[in-house]
Structures are given as structure tokens and as C-alpha cells.
Coordinates of N, CA and C in Angstrom, one line a residue:
X200 N 117.8 95.6 69.5 CA 116.6 95.8 70.4 C 117.1 95.8 71.8
X201 N 116.5 96.7 72.6 CA 116.9 96.8 74.0 C 116.3 95.7 74.9
X202 N 117.2 95.1 75.7 CA 116.7 94.0 76.5 C 116.3 94.6 77.9
X203 N 115.2 94.2 78.3 CA 114.7 94.6 79.6 C 115.5 94.0 80.7
X204 N 115.9 94.8 81.8 CA 116.7 94.3 82.8 C 115.9 93.2 83.6
X205 N 116.6 92.2 84.1 CA 115.9 91.1 84.9 C 115.3 91.7 86.2
X206 N 114.2 91.1 86.6 CA 113.5 91.5 87.8 C 113.5 90.2 88.7
X207 N 114.0 90.3 89.9 CA 114.1 89.1 90.8 C 113.0 89.2 91.8
X208 N 112.3 88.2 92.1 CA 111.3 88.2 93.1 C 110.5 86.9 93.2
X209 N 109.4 86.9 93.9 CA 108.6 85.7 94.0 C 107.4 85.8 93.1
X210 N 107.3 84.9 92.1 CA 106.2 84.8 91.2 C 106.0 86.1 90.4
X211 N 107.1 86.5 89.8 CA 107.1 87.8 89.0 C 106.6 87.5 87.6
X212 N 105.6 88.3 87.2 CA 105.0 88.1 85.9 C 105.7 89.1 84.9
X213 N 105.2 89.1 83.6 CA 105.8 89.9 82.6 C 105.7 91.4 82.7
X214 N 104.9 91.9 83.6 CA 104.8 93.3 83.9 C 105.3 93.7 85.3
X215 N 106.0 92.8 85.9 CA 106.7 93.0 87.2 C 105.8 92.8 88.4
X216 N 104.6 92.3 88.2 CA 103.8 92.0 89.4 C 104.4 90.8 90.1
X217 N 104.1 90.7 91.4 CA 104.7 89.6 92.2 C 103.6 89.0 93.1
X218 N 104.1 88.1 93.9 CA 103.2 87.4 94.9 C 102.5 88.4 95.8
X219 N 103.3 89.4 96.2 CA 102.8 90.4 97.2 C 101.9 91.5 96.6
X220 N 102.3 92.0 95.4 CA 101.5 93.1 94.8 C 101.2 92.7 93.4
X221 N 99.9 92.4 93.1 CA 99.6 91.8 91.8 C 98.3 92.3 91.2
X222 N 97.9 93.6 91.6 CA 96.7 94.2 90.9 C 97.1 94.6 89.5
X223 N 96.2 95.0 88.7 CA 96.4 95.4 87.4 C 97.4 96.6 87.3
X224 N 97.4 97.5 88.3 CA 98.2 98.7 88.3 C 99.6 98.5 89.0
X225 N 99.8 97.3 89.5 CA 101.1 97.0 90.2 C 102.1 96.6 89.1
X226 N 102.8 97.6 88.5 CA 103.6 97.3 87.3 C 104.9 98.1 87.3
X227 N 105.5 98.2 88.4 CA 106.9 98.8 88.4 C 107.8 97.8 89.2
X228 N 109.1 98.0 88.9 CA 110.1 97.3 89.7 C 111.1 98.4 90.1
X229 N 111.7 98.2 91.2 CA 112.7 99.2 91.7 C 114.1 98.5 91.8
X230 N 115.1 99.3 91.3 CA 116.5 98.8 91.4 C 116.9 99.2 92.8
X231 N 117.2 98.3 93.6 CA 117.6 98.6 95.0 C 119.0 99.2 95.1
X232 N 119.1 100.2 95.9 CA 120.4 101.0 96.0 C 121.5 100.0 96.5
X233 N 121.1 99.1 97.4 CA 122.1 98.3 98.1 C 122.8 97.3 97.1
X234 N 122.1 96.7 96.2 CA 122.6 95.6 95.4 C 122.5 95.9 93.9
X235 N 121.8 96.9 93.5 CA 121.7 97.3 92.1 C 120.8 96.4 91.3
X236 N 120.0 95.5 92.0 CA 119.2 94.6 91.3 C 117.7 95.1 91.3
X237 N 116.9 94.7 90.3 CA 115.5 95.1 90.3 C 114.7 94.1 91.0
X238 N 113.8 94.5 91.8 CA 112.8 93.7 92.5 C 111.4 94.4 92.4
X239 N 110.3 93.6 92.4 CA 109.0 94.2 92.3 C 108.6 95.0 93.6
X240 N 109.1 94.6 94.7 CA 108.7 95.2 96.0 C 109.7 94.9 97.1
X241 N 109.6 95.6 98.2 CA 110.5 95.4 99.3 C 110.3 94.1 99.9
X242 N 109.2 93.4 99.9 CA 109.0 92.1 100.4 C 109.8 91.1 99.6
X243 N 109.8 91.2 98.3 CA 110.6 90.3 97.5 C 112.0 90.5 97.7
X244 N 112.5 91.7 97.9 CA 113.9 92.0 98.2 C 114.2 91.3 99.6
X245 N 113.4 91.5 100.5 CA 113.6 90.9 101.9 C 113.7 89.3 101.8
X246 N 112.9 88.7 100.9 CA 112.8 87.3 100.8 C 114.0 86.7 100.0
X247 N 114.4 87.4 98.9 CA 115.5 86.8 98.0 C 116.6 87.8 97.6
X248 N 116.6 88.9 98.3 CA 117.6 89.9 97.9 C 118.9 89.8 98.7
X249 N 119.6 90.9 98.8 CA 121.0 90.9 99.3 C 121.0 90.9 100.9
X250 N 119.9 91.3 101.5 CA 119.9 91.3 102.9 C 120.4 92.6 103.6
X251 N 120.8 93.5 102.7 CA 121.4 94.8 103.2 C 120.6 96.0 102.6
X252 N 119.3 96.0 102.8 CA 118.5 97.1 102.2 C 119.0 98.5 102.6
X253 N 119.1 99.4 101.6 CA 119.4 100.8 101.9 C 118.6 101.6 100.9
X254 N 118.3 102.8 101.2 CA 117.5 103.7 100.4 C 118.4 104.6 99.5
X255 N 117.9 105.0 98.3 CA 118.6 105.9 97.4 C 118.7 107.3 98.0
X256 N 119.9 107.8 98.1 CA 120.0 109.2 98.7 C 119.5 110.2 97.6
X257 N 119.0 111.3 98.1 CA 118.4 112.4 97.3 C 119.4 112.8 96.2
X258 N 120.7 112.9 96.5 CA 121.6 113.4 95.5 C 121.8 112.4 94.3
X259 N 121.2 111.3 94.4 CA 121.3 110.3 93.3 C 119.9 110.0 92.6
X260 N 118.9 110.9 92.8 CA 117.6 110.8 92.3 C 117.6 110.9 90.7
X261 N 118.7 111.3 90.1 CA 118.7 111.4 88.6 C 119.1 110.1 88.0
X262 N 119.4 109.1 88.8 CA 119.8 107.8 88.3 C 118.6 106.9 87.9
X263 N 118.7 106.1 86.9 CA 117.6 105.2 86.5 C 117.5 104.1 87.5
X264 N 116.3 104.0 88.1 CA 116.1 103.0 89.2 C 114.7 102.5 89.3
X265 N 113.8 102.9 88.4 CA 112.5 102.4 88.4 C 112.1 101.9 87.0
X266 N 111.6 100.7 86.9 CA 111.3 100.0 85.6 C 109.8 100.0 85.4
X267 N 109.3 100.5 84.3 CA 107.9 100.4 84.0 C 107.7 99.0 83.4
X268 N 106.8 98.2 84.1 CA 106.5 96.8 83.7 C 105.7 96.7 82.4
X269 N 105.1 97.8 82.0 CA 104.3 97.8 80.7 C 105.2 98.0 79.5
X270 N 106.1 99.0 79.5 CA 106.8 99.3 78.3 C 108.3 99.0 78.5
X271 N 108.8 98.7 79.7 CA 110.2 98.4 79.9 C 111.1 99.6 80.0
X272 N 110.6 100.8 80.0 CA 111.4 102.0 80.2 C 111.9 102.1 81.6
X273 N 113.2 102.4 81.7 CA 113.8 102.7 83.0 C 113.7 104.2 83.2
X274 N 113.1 104.5 84.4 CA 112.9 105.9 84.8 C 113.9 106.3 85.9
X275 N 114.3 107.6 85.9 CA 115.0 108.0 87.0 C 114.1 108.1 88.2
X276 N 114.7 108.1 89.4 CA 113.9 108.2 90.6 C 113.1 109.5 90.5
X277 N 113.7 110.6 90.1 CA 113.0 111.9 90.0 C 111.8 111.8 89.0
X278 N 112.0 111.2 87.9 CA 110.9 111.0 86.9 C 109.8 110.2 87.5
X279 N 110.1 109.2 88.2 CA 109.1 108.4 88.9 C 108.3 109.1 89.9
X280 N 109.0 109.8 90.8 CA 108.4 110.5 91.9 C 107.5 111.7 91.4
X281 N 107.8 112.2 90.2 CA 107.1 113.3 89.6 C 106.0 112.9 88.6
X282 N 105.8 111.6 88.4 CA 105.0 111.1 87.3 C 103.5 111.1 87.6
X283 N 103.1 111.2 88.8 CA 101.6 111.2 89.1 C 101.0 109.9 88.7
X284 N 101.7 108.8 89.1 CA 101.1 107.4 89.0 C 100.8 106.9 87.6
X285 N 101.6 107.4 86.6 CA 101.5 106.8 85.3 C 102.9 107.0 84.6
X286 N 103.2 106.0 83.7 CA 104.5 106.1 83.0 C 104.5 107.3 82.1
X287 N 105.5 108.1 82.2 CA 105.6 109.3 81.3 C 105.9 108.9 79.9
X288 N 106.3 107.6 79.6 CA 106.6 107.2 78.3 C 105.4 106.5 77.6
X289 N 104.7 105.6 78.3 CA 103.6 104.8 77.7 C 102.2 105.1 78.3
X290 N 102.2 105.9 79.3 CA 100.9 106.3 80.0 C 100.3 105.1 80.8
X291 N 100.9 104.0 80.9 CA 100.4 102.9 81.8 C 100.2 103.4 83.2
X292 N 99.1 103.0 83.8 CA 98.9 103.4 85.2 C 99.8 102.7 86.2
X293 N 100.3 103.4 87.2 CA 101.0 102.8 88.3 C 100.1 102.9 89.5
X294 N 100.4 102.1 90.5 CA 99.6 102.0 91.7 C 99.9 103.3 92.6
X295 N 99.0 104.2 92.8 CA 99.3 105.3 93.6 C 99.6 105.0 95.1
X296 N 99.1 103.8 95.5 CA 99.4 103.3 96.9 C 100.9 103.1 97.1
X297 N 101.7 102.9 96.1 CA 103.1 102.7 96.2 C 103.8 103.9 96.9
X298 N 103.1 105.0 96.9 CA 103.6 106.2 97.5 C 103.7 106.0 99.0
X299 N 102.9 105.1 99.6 CA 103.0 104.8 101.0 C 104.3 104.1 101.4
X300 N 105.0 103.5 100.4 CA 106.2 102.7 100.7 C 107.5 103.4 100.2
X301 N 107.4 104.6 99.7 CA 108.5 105.3 99.1 C 109.7 105.4 100.1
X302 N 109.4 105.5 101.3 CA 110.5 105.7 102.3 C 111.3 104.4 102.4
X303 N 110.8 103.3 101.9 CA 111.6 102.0 102.0 C 112.6 101.9 100.8
X304 N 112.5 102.8 99.8 CA 113.3 102.8 98.6 C 114.1 104.1 98.5
X305 N 113.5 105.2 98.8 CA 114.1 106.5 98.6 C 114.2 107.4 99.8
X306 N 115.3 108.2 99.9 CA 115.4 109.1 101.0 C 114.3 110.1 100.9
X307 N 113.6 110.3 102.0 CA 112.4 111.3 102.0 C 112.7 112.4 103.0

């Protein structure tokens, strides 16, 4: 059986929601380019992460860096950016508002 990667943050639940983002559709975690660790959001990374935030460069968008909190599937950045706010594997809804923060994670 495949083990889900650990997600570090503040008050992280079983679907990767955290203290900062905890609505029903807040269910992704992002593997940060700087440290390779999964966090639910940029605020959790700022609070307990490596302190050296950097964004994923476009030439690495085929790497797995987004975790669906519903099914545990790791998505490539490209899959995530193209998915229209739902997991392409289990169809769980993702928060479309996350698009407002993509510049904090990915080169735009």
C-alpha cells in the first residue's frame, strides 16, 4: 500500500486543511520547491517551514508537487494547474480561490 507523504503545518487534518485554510474544498498540500516538504499553505510554510521560500520554475512543472487531500494522489504542477479545481483522479473539489496564490508557489 502506498503511504501518503507527510504534510507539515498548523492544525493539519486528514485532508490537508490547516488553521489558515479549512473550508470543505481546501484539500491540497504543496511540496515547496525550497525544502521539498509538503505544507497546506504558504502561511504554514512561513510559520514552521525552512524560511527560504522559492517558487517552482516552469521547466519543472512536470514534477509531482501537489497532493490531493481526498485521495492522496500526487499531481504534477502541470496537472494541478490544468485541472479546473478538481482532482483528475478522484474528482474531489479543490478551492478555486487557490489560484489567487499560485504566484507564491509556481513561476507565473
